[in-house]
mmCIF file of C-alpha atoms in Angstrom:
data_model
loop_
_atom_site.group_PDB
_atom_site.id
_atom_site.type_symbol
_atom_site.label_atom_id
_atom_site.label_comp_id
_atom_site.label_asym_id
_atom_site.label_seq_id
_atom_site.Cartn_x
_atom_site.Cartn_y
_atom_site.Cartn_z
ATOM 1 C CA UNK A 19 0.303 -0.117 0.030
ATOM 2 C CA UNK A 20 1.440 3.709 -1.140
ATOM 3 C CA UNK A 21 1.849 6.352 1.445
ATOM 4 C CA UNK A 22 -0.820 8.276 -0.610
ATOM 5 C CA UNK A 23 -3.741 5.956 -0.363
ATOM 6 C CA UNK A 24 -2.313 5.827 3.732
ATOM 7 C CA UNK A 25 -3.194 9.345 3.721
ATOM 8 C CA UNK A 26 -6.297 8.811 2.119
ATOM 9 C CA UNK A 27 -7.610 6.349 4.023
ATOM 10 C CA UNK A 28 -7.112 7.936 7.500
ATOM 11 C CA UNK A 29 -8.858 11.095 6.036
ATOM 12 C CA UNK A 30 -11.527 9.436 4.691
ATOM 13 C CA UNK A 31 -11.845 7.661 8.480
ATOM 14 C CA UNK A 32 -11.646 11.712 9.827
ATOM 15 C CA UNK A 33 -14.578 12.543 7.780
ATOM 16 C CA UNK A 34 -16.193 9.424 8.341
ATOM 17 C CA UNK A 35 -16.852 10.121 12.035
ATOM 18 C CA UNK A 36 -17.750 13.775 10.808
ATOM 19 C CA UNK A 37 -20.537 12.893 9.753
ATOM 20 C CA UNK A 38 -21.768 9.833 11.297
ATOM 21 C CA UNK A 39 -21.546 12.037 14.614
ATOM 22 C CA UNK A 40 -23.239 15.408 12.239
ATOM 23 C CA UNK A 41 -20.679 17.792 14.265
ATOM 24 C CA UNK A 42 -19.152 19.144 11.541
ATOM 25 C CA UNK A 43 -15.705 20.598 13.196
ATOM 26 C CA UNK A 44 -12.739 23.186 11.879
ATOM 27 C CA UNK A 45 -10.171 20.295 10.755
ATOM 28 C CA UNK A 46 -12.645 19.694 7.791
ATOM 29 C CA UNK A 47 -11.189 22.538 5.736
ATOM 30 C CA UNK A 48 -7.938 20.970 6.595
ATOM 31 C CA UNK A 49 -8.362 18.007 5.760
ATOM 32 C CA UNK A 50 -9.831 18.627 2.242
ATOM 33 C CA UNK A 51 -7.070 20.709 2.417
ATOM 34 C CA UNK A 52 -4.909 18.198 2.226
ATOM 35 C CA UNK A 53 -6.460 15.924 -0.302
ATOM 36 C CA UNK A 54 -5.889 18.362 -2.411
ATOM 37 C CA UNK A 55 -2.342 18.407 -2.203
ATOM 38 C CA UNK A 56 -2.493 13.850 -2.851
ATOM 39 C CA UNK A 57 -1.409 12.564 -5.794
ATOM 40 C CA UNK A 58 -4.397 11.171 -5.778
ATOM 41 C CA UNK A 59 -4.785 8.465 -9.050
ATOM 42 C CA UNK A 60 -8.058 6.652 -9.767
ATOM 43 C CA UNK A 61 -7.008 3.689 -8.725
ATOM 44 C CA UNK A 62 -6.829 5.077 -5.228
ATOM 45 C CA UNK A 63 -10.181 6.474 -5.547
ATOM 46 C CA UNK A 64 -11.120 3.174 -6.373
ATOM 47 C CA UNK A 65 -9.853 1.252 -3.321
ATOM 48 C CA UNK A 66 -10.261 4.419 -0.589
ATOM 49 C CA UNK A 67 -13.828 5.875 -2.165
ATOM 50 C CA UNK A 68 -12.796 8.681 -0.518
ATOM 51 C CA UNK A 69 -15.156 10.256 -3.227
ATOM 52 C CA UNK A 70 -18.403 9.122 -1.073
ATOM 53 C CA UNK A 71 -17.174 10.149 2.392
ATOM 54 C CA UNK A 72 -16.024 14.025 0.253
ATOM 55 C CA UNK A 73 -19.788 13.941 -1.107
ATOM 56 C CA UNK A 74 -21.854 12.923 2.446
ATOM 57 C CA UNK A 75 -19.314 16.126 4.263
ATOM 58 C CA UNK A 76 -20.976 18.052 1.106
ATOM 59 C CA UNK A 77 -24.205 17.366 1.079
ATOM 60 C CA UNK A 78 -24.474 18.215 5.303
ATOM 61 C CA UNK A 79 -21.740 20.666 5.533
ATOM 62 C CA UNK A 80 -23.168 24.178 5.798
ATOM 63 C CA UNK A 81 -19.818 25.936 5.713
ATOM 64 C CA UNK A 82 -19.298 28.031 1.953
ATOM 65 C CA UNK A 83 -15.685 26.396 1.979
ATOM 66 C CA UNK A 84 -16.316 23.219 2.868
ATOM 67 C CA UNK A 85 -18.868 22.930 -0.479
ATOM 68 C CA UNK A 86 -17.018 25.270 -2.666
ATOM 69 C CA UNK A 87 -13.870 22.712 -1.997
ATOM 70 C CA UNK A 88 -15.343 19.280 -1.817
ATOM 71 C CA UNK A 89 -16.600 20.209 -5.233
ATOM 72 C CA UNK A 90 -13.744 20.984 -6.909
ATOM 73 C CA UNK A 91 -12.381 17.715 -5.271
ATOM 74 C CA UNK A 92 -15.249 15.702 -6.798
ATOM 75 C CA UNK A 93 -14.729 17.803 -10.093
ATOM 76 C CA UNK A 94 -11.127 17.103 -10.137
ATOM 77 C CA UNK A 95 -11.356 13.608 -10.066
ATOM 78 C CA UNK A 96 -14.110 12.831 -12.266
ATOM 79 C CA UNK A 97 -11.411 13.707 -14.842
ATOM 80 C CA UNK A 98 -9.807 10.766 -13.865
ATOM 81 C CA UNK A 99 -12.495 8.606 -15.419
ATOM 82 C CA UNK A 100 -11.781 6.892 -18.901
ATOM 83 C CA UNK A 101 -14.095 8.223 -21.467
ATOM 84 C CA UNK A 102 -17.110 7.133 -21.539
ATOM 85 C CA UNK A 103 -18.118 7.174 -25.727
ATOM 86 C CA UNK A 104 -14.573 4.968 -25.402
ATOM 87 C CA UNK A 105 -12.473 4.956 -28.830
ATOM 88 C CA UNK A 106 -11.195 7.619 -30.974
ATOM 89 C CA UNK A 107 -9.163 10.913 -29.475
ATOM 90 C CA UNK A 108 -10.586 14.298 -29.155
ATOM 91 C CA UNK A 109 -9.474 15.711 -32.640
ATOM 92 C CA UNK A 110 -10.908 12.236 -34.552
ATOM 93 C CA UNK A 111 -14.414 12.749 -32.447
ATOM 94 C CA UNK A 112 -14.132 16.111 -33.525
ATOM 95 C CA UNK A 113 -13.746 15.482 -37.622
ATOM 96 C CA UNK A 114 -16.527 13.061 -37.282
ATOM 97 C CA UNK A 115 -18.965 14.958 -36.025
ATOM 98 C CA UNK A 116 -18.230 17.488 -38.722
ATOM 99 C CA UNK A 117 -18.740 15.144 -41.416
ATOM 100 C CA UNK A 118 -21.823 13.665 -40.069
ATOM 101 C CA UNK A 119 -23.043 17.535 -39.467
ATOM 102 C CA UNK A 120 -22.157 17.788 -43.928
ATOM 103 C CA UNK A 121 -24.238 14.913 -44.454
ATOM 104 C CA UNK A 122 -27.404 16.039 -43.114
ATOM 105 C CA UNK A 123 -27.091 16.907 -39.654
ATOM 106 C CA UNK A 124 -26.850 20.704 -39.987
ATOM 107 C CA UNK A 125 -29.375 21.232 -42.228
ATOM 108 C CA UNK A 126 -31.955 20.229 -39.227
ATOM 109 C CA UNK A 127 -29.911 21.944 -36.447
ATOM 110 C CA UNK A 128 -30.230 25.068 -38.682
ATOM 111 C CA UNK A 129 -33.695 24.762 -39.333
ATOM 112 C CA UNK A 130 -34.570 24.540 -35.801
ATOM 113 C CA UNK A 131 -31.371 26.418 -32.879
ATOM 114 C CA UNK A 132 -32.828 25.501 -30.186
ATOM 115 C CA UNK A 133 -34.031 21.821 -30.546
ATOM 116 C CA UNK A 134 -29.911 20.897 -31.109
ATOM 117 C CA UNK A 135 -29.085 23.092 -28.188
ATOM 118 C CA UNK A 136 -31.980 21.153 -25.882
ATOM 119 C CA UNK A 137 -30.538 18.477 -27.162
ATOM 120 C CA UNK A 138 -26.956 19.327 -26.820
ATOM 121 C CA UNK A 139 -27.638 19.868 -23.093
ATOM 122 C CA UNK A 140 -29.648 17.013 -22.772
ATOM 123 C CA UNK A 141 -26.551 14.712 -24.249
ATOM 124 C CA UNK A 142 -23.975 16.589 -21.721
ATOM 125 C CA UNK A 143 -26.603 15.670 -18.859
ATOM 126 C CA UNK A 144 -26.448 12.457 -19.904
ATOM 127 C CA UNK A 145 -22.645 11.880 -19.836
ATOM 128 C CA UNK A 146 -21.986 13.786 -16.624
ATOM 129 C CA UNK A 147 -24.635 11.652 -14.278
ATOM 130 C CA UNK A 148 -23.113 8.083 -15.999
ATOM 131 C CA UNK A 149 -20.012 9.862 -15.113
ATOM 132 C CA UNK A 150 -20.971 10.415 -11.623
ATOM 133 C CA UNK A 151 -22.480 6.593 -11.302
ATOM 134 C CA UNK A 152 -19.296 5.129 -12.942
ATOM 135 C CA UNK A 153 -16.726 7.497 -10.565
ATOM 136 C CA UNK A 154 -16.516 5.094 -7.759
ATOM 137 C CA UNK A 155 -17.788 2.110 -8.682
ATOM 138 C CA UNK A 156 -16.416 0.472 -11.832
ATOM 139 C CA UNK A 157 -17.756 -2.505 -13.157
ATOM 140 C CA UNK A 158 -15.793 -6.013 -12.703
ATOM 141 C CA UNK A 159 -14.960 -8.882 -14.967
ATOM 142 C CA UNK A 160 -17.306 -10.905 -13.231
ATOM 143 C CA UNK A 161 -20.720 -11.810 -14.984
ATOM 144 C CA UNK A 162 -21.923 -12.371 -11.374
ATOM 145 C CA UNK A 163 -20.917 -9.959 -9.440
ATOM 146 C CA UNK A 164 -21.896 -7.010 -12.306
ATOM 147 C CA UNK A 165 -24.801 -8.457 -12.525
ATOM 148 C CA UNK A 166 -26.044 -8.625 -8.813
ATOM 149 C CA UNK A 167 -24.528 -4.783 -9.021
ATOM 150 C CA UNK A 168 -27.262 -4.252 -11.479
ATOM 151 C CA UNK A 169 -29.570 -5.742 -9.133
ATOM 152 C CA UNK A 170 -29.285 -3.518 -6.341
ATOM 153 C CA UNK A 171 -28.907 -0.425 -8.510
ATOM 154 C CA UNK A 172 -32.675 -1.091 -9.898
ATOM 155 C CA UNK A 173 -33.731 -2.232 -6.772
ATOM 156 C CA UNK A 174 -32.584 1.564 -5.071
ATOM 157 C CA UNK A 175 -33.904 2.888 -8.234
ATOM 158 C CA UNK A 176 -38.137 2.545 -7.199
ATOM 159 C CA UNK A 177 -39.173 5.914 -6.522
ATOM 160 C CA UNK A 178 -40.420 6.718 -3.142
ATOM 161 C CA UNK A 179 -44.079 8.221 -2.527
ATOM 162 C CA UNK A 180 -42.632 11.150 -0.884
ATOM 163 C CA UNK A 181 -39.080 12.771 -2.209
ATOM 164 C CA UNK A 182 -39.737 15.724 -1.446
ATOM 165 C CA UNK A 183 -35.104 15.683 -0.375
ATOM 166 C CA UNK A 184 -34.379 13.893 -3.114
ATOM 167 C CA UNK A 185 -31.715 16.250 -3.867
ATOM 168 C CA UNK A 186 -30.623 14.736 -1.469
ATOM 169 C CA UNK A 187 -30.156 11.070 -2.273
ATOM 170 C CA UNK A 188 -26.816 9.461 -2.431
ATOM 171 C CA UNK A 189 -26.283 7.719 -6.043
ATOM 172 C CA UNK A 190 -28.006 4.211 -6.596
ATOM 173 C CA UNK A 191 -25.041 3.222 -8.808
ATOM 174 C CA UNK A 192 -22.087 3.803 -6.577
ATOM 175 C CA UNK A 193 -24.268 2.808 -3.216
ATOM 176 C CA UNK A 194 -25.212 -0.871 -4.886
ATOM 177 C CA UNK A 195 -21.254 -1.494 -6.158
ATOM 178 C CA UNK A 196 -20.817 -0.786 -2.141
ATOM 179 C CA UNK A 197 -23.078 -3.015 -1.116
ATOM 180 C CA UNK A 198 -21.760 -5.334 -3.765
ATOM 181 C CA UNK A 199 -17.983 -4.818 -3.154
ATOM 182 C CA UNK A 200 -19.159 -5.712 1.041
ATOM 183 C CA UNK A 201 -20.679 -8.459 0.741
ATOM 184 C CA UNK A 202 -18.176 -10.577 -1.771
ATOM 185 C CA UNK A 203 -15.261 -9.538 0.601
ATOM 186 C CA UNK A 204 -17.282 -11.565 3.720
ATOM 187 C CA UNK A 205 -18.105 -14.553 0.741
ATOM 188 C CA UNK A 206 -14.940 -13.847 -0.967
ATOM 189 C CA UNK A 207 -16.285 -16.037 -3.680
ATOM 190 C CA UNK A 208 -19.742 -15.868 -5.746
ATOM 191 C CA UNK A 209 -21.503 -19.082 -3.780
ATOM 192 C CA UNK A 210 -25.494 -20.013 -2.931
ATOM 193 C CA UNK A 211 -24.806 -17.836 0.020
ATOM 194 C CA UNK A 212 -23.471 -15.102 -1.515
ATOM 195 C CA UNK A 213 -26.989 -15.220 -4.645
ATOM 196 C CA UNK A 214 -29.325 -15.633 -1.747
ATOM 197 C CA UNK A 215 -27.921 -12.397 0.549
ATOM 198 C CA UNK A 216 -28.110 -10.336 -2.412
ATOM 199 C CA UNK A 217 -31.072 -11.461 -3.252
ATOM 200 C CA UNK A 218 -32.931 -10.255 0.089
ATOM 201 C CA UNK A 219 -31.014 -6.412 0.041
ATOM 202 C CA UNK A 220 -33.076 -6.867 -3.947
ATOM 203 C CA UNK A 221 -36.062 -7.647 -2.468
ATOM 204 C CA UNK A 222 -36.721 -5.727 0.437
ATOM 205 C CA UNK A 223 -35.199 -2.707 -1.442
ATOM 206 C CA UNK A 224 -37.385 -3.030 -3.340
ATOM 207 C CA UNK A 225 -40.505 -3.672 -1.861
ATOM 208 C CA UNK A 226 -43.138 -1.453 -2.514
ATOM 209 C CA UNK A 227 -44.271 -1.889 1.270
ATOM 210 C CA UNK A 228 -41.263 -0.969 2.390
ATOM 211 C CA UNK A 229 -39.893 2.945 0.758
ATOM 212 C CA UNK A 230 -38.643 3.740 3.756
ATOM 213 C CA UNK A 231 -35.504 1.624 3.983
ATOM 214 C CA UNK A 232 -34.409 2.757 0.199
ATOM 215 C CA UNK A 233 -35.491 6.101 1.597
ATOM 216 C CA UNK A 234 -32.603 6.037 4.136
ATOM 217 C CA UNK A 235 -30.407 4.033 2.909
ATOM 218 C CA UNK A 236 -30.484 7.062 -0.105
ATOM 219 C CA UNK A 237 -29.629 9.305 2.002
ATOM 220 C CA UNK A 238 -26.813 7.845 4.362
ATOM 221 C CA UNK A 239 -29.148 7.105 7.556
ATOM 222 C CA UNK A 240 -28.081 3.269 6.935
ATOM 223 C CA UNK A 241 -24.672 2.384 5.752
ATOM 224 C CA UNK A 242 -23.396 0.438 2.891
ATOM 225 C CA UNK A 243 -21.514 -1.759 5.099
ATOM 226 C CA UNK A 244 -24.992 -1.669 7.070
ATOM 227 C CA UNK A 245 -27.464 -2.584 4.908
ATOM 228 C CA UNK A 246 -24.866 -5.709 3.097
ATOM 229 C CA UNK A 247 -24.935 -7.236 6.632
ATOM 230 C CA UNK A 248 -28.212 -6.920 8.158
ATOM 231 C CA UNK A 249 -30.960 -9.255 8.905
ATOM 232 C CA UNK A 250 -34.118 -9.671 7.335
ATOM 233 C CA UNK A 251 -35.818 -9.124 10.269
ATOM 234 C CA UNK A 252 -34.486 -5.797 10.748
ATOM 235 C CA UNK A 253 -34.576 -4.719 6.864
ATOM 236 C CA UNK A 254 -38.292 -5.908 6.805
ATOM 237 C CA UNK A 255 -41.681 -3.333 6.428
ATOM 238 C CA UNK A 256 -43.817 -2.383 10.018
ATOM 239 C CA UNK A 257 -46.441 -4.283 8.931
ATOM 240 C CA UNK A 258 -44.024 -7.787 7.808
ATOM 241 C CA UNK A 259 -43.207 -7.172 11.812
ATOM 242 C CA UNK A 260 -46.378 -6.900 12.864
ATOM 243 C CA UNK A 261 -47.108 -10.163 10.994
ATOM 244 C CA UNK A 262 -44.160 -12.232 12.257
ATOM 245 C CA UNK A 263 -44.754 -10.982 15.522
ATOM 246 C CA UNK A 264 -48.166 -12.489 15.072
ATOM 247 C CA UNK A 265 -47.145 -16.175 14.211
ATOM 248 C CA UNK A 266 -44.354 -16.565 16.967
ATOM 249 C CA UNK A 267 -47.250 -16.102 19.852
ATOM 250 C CA UNK A 268 -49.817 -18.238 18.224
ATOM 251 C CA UNK A 269 -46.780 -20.461 17.209
ATOM 252 C CA UNK A 270 -45.810 -20.271 21.223
ATOM 253 C CA UNK A 271 -49.727 -21.043 21.846
ATOM 254 C CA UNK A 272 -49.989 -24.107 20.364
ATOM 255 C CA UNK A 273 -47.007 -25.125 21.177
ATOM 256 C CA UNK A 274 -47.860 -24.894 24.957
ATOM 257 C CA UNK A 275 -51.018 -26.649 24.258
ATOM 258 C CA UNK A 276 -49.583 -29.323 22.480
ATOM 259 C CA UNK A 277 -46.783 -29.268 25.659
ATOM 260 C CA UNK A 278 -49.993 -29.649 28.131
ATOM 261 C CA UNK A 279 -51.965 -32.714 28.935
ATOM 262 C CA UNK A 280 -55.318 -31.658 29.452
ATOM 263 C CA UNK A 281 -57.653 -33.662 31.370
ATOM 264 C CA UNK A 282 -59.544 -36.579 29.554
ATOM 265 C CA UNK A 283 -62.630 -36.752 29.618
ATOM 266 C CA UNK A 284 -65.709 -39.144 27.366
ATOM 267 C CA UNK A 285 -69.048 -36.391 27.473
ATOM 268 C CA UNK A 286 -67.971 -35.000 24.487
ATOM 269 C CA UNK A 287 -67.475 -36.426 20.756
ATOM 270 C CA UNK A 288 -64.843 -35.728 17.737
ATOM 271 C CA UNK A 289 -66.871 -35.074 15.638
ATOM 272 C CA UNK A 290 -64.260 -36.290 12.928
ATOM 273 C CA UNK A 291 -64.083 -40.358 14.319
ATOM 274 C CA UNK A 292 -67.178 -39.682 15.992
ATOM 275 C CA UNK A 293 -65.633 -41.287 19.469
ATOM 276 C CA UNK A 294 -65.796 -40.341 23.029
ATOM 277 C CA UNK A 295 -61.975 -40.608 23.954
ATOM 278 C CA UNK A 296 -60.860 -37.254 23.792
ATOM 279 C CA UNK A 297 -58.717 -34.469 26.182
ATOM 280 C CA UNK A 298 -59.719 -31.016 26.195
ATOM 281 C CA UNK A 299 -57.649 -27.616 27.655
ATOM 282 C CA UNK A 300 -58.709 -24.158 28.741
ATOM 283 C CA UNK A 301 -56.438 -21.042 27.837
ATOM 284 C CA UNK A 302 -57.378 -17.506 28.266
ATOM 285 C CA UNK A 303 -57.102 -15.892 24.747
ATOM 286 C CA UNK A 304 -59.320 -13.289 25.388
ATOM 287 C CA UNK A 305 -59.796 -10.293 27.985
ATOM 288 C CA UNK A 306 -60.000 -11.010 30.746
ATOM 289 C CA UNK A 307 -63.493 -10.183 31.305
ATOM 290 C CA UNK A 308 -64.316 -12.996 28.918
ATOM 291 C CA UNK A 309 -65.056 -16.895 29.418
ATOM 292 C CA UNK A 310 -61.873 -19.421 28.870
ATOM 293 C CA UNK A 311 -61.253 -20.817 25.003
ATOM 294 C CA UNK A 312 -61.697 -24.247 25.356
ATOM 295 C CA UNK A 313 -59.620 -26.837 22.937
ATOM 296 C CA UNK A 314 -60.474 -30.555 22.513
ATOM 297 C CA UNK A 315 -58.151 -32.917 21.201
ATOM 298 C CA UNK A 316 -59.311 -36.284 20.315
ATOM 299 C CA UNK A 317 -56.872 -38.739 21.278
ATOM 300 C CA UNK A 318 -58.409 -41.693 18.759
ATOM 301 C CA UNK A 319 -57.530 -39.794 15.490
ATOM 302 C CA UNK A 320 -55.401 -36.660 16.829
ATOM 303 C CA UNK A 321 -58.792 -33.675 14.764
ATOM 304 C CA UNK A 322 -58.498 -30.374 17.261
ATOM 305 C CA UNK A 323 -60.663 -28.714 17.656
ATOM 306 C CA UNK A 324 -62.463 -24.886 19.856
ATOM 307 C CA UNK A 325 -65.239 -26.188 22.114
ATOM 308 C CA UNK A 326 -67.697 -23.222 21.852
#
């Protein structure tokens, strides 16, 4: 590990602590200035994910100097990315665009200049969003991992009912890359355990009845590292948690009832086998002022019913 990478990791940890505590100190500006002096490469960016830390600090900070310097750093780091269009030097691209315009594109643009400006602005916005989505989450050479990253990103992109705070949402593609990387680091392969972990994240994140989980992850209130290891019980929606509590309570009651020997009687007849070899138990399943519920079990055929 190079000295530059060690310095970046150390600075990133300090920034993460500030963001986690929600209390920005005067050291924030000094840390950003130190980052500006370091010879950071694309490899260092991808290994340390310092871009995420600086971006989170920018969103949380209310100091103009910190915000401007963070933006400047991120803008400079994005220039380290390989060109998205692939192939060809800038001069070749310009010459090819001139040839296309001479073949008829120039006519359409001259007829409607405003349309040409709108298309170019849309193209530029698409390129900038594409570069930001891949700034700190580069594709791997593993087809399974890349597919899992895409599944996680699509789950995070499911619309949220209340998007009033949408400007503070983090990039779904970056978050998906970090979540997948944490899961892969834990299992060190793409076996069934890895796939099941990814599937459970995707299922809970895209659940239309559980938009709160997705919002918390996109706002950074639940870190990518935490969502990568959260058990299903914690990720579930409130309605699902209540349903599970009900099922658990019913299962406990049934288990307790089965373990109780009960009272044998020949006064009750089984409606299934028509025999009178039965055992009954009484339990308080309703409020205290209501009568107890009688559960009857047939010792002959195993039929169970409630006696009213």
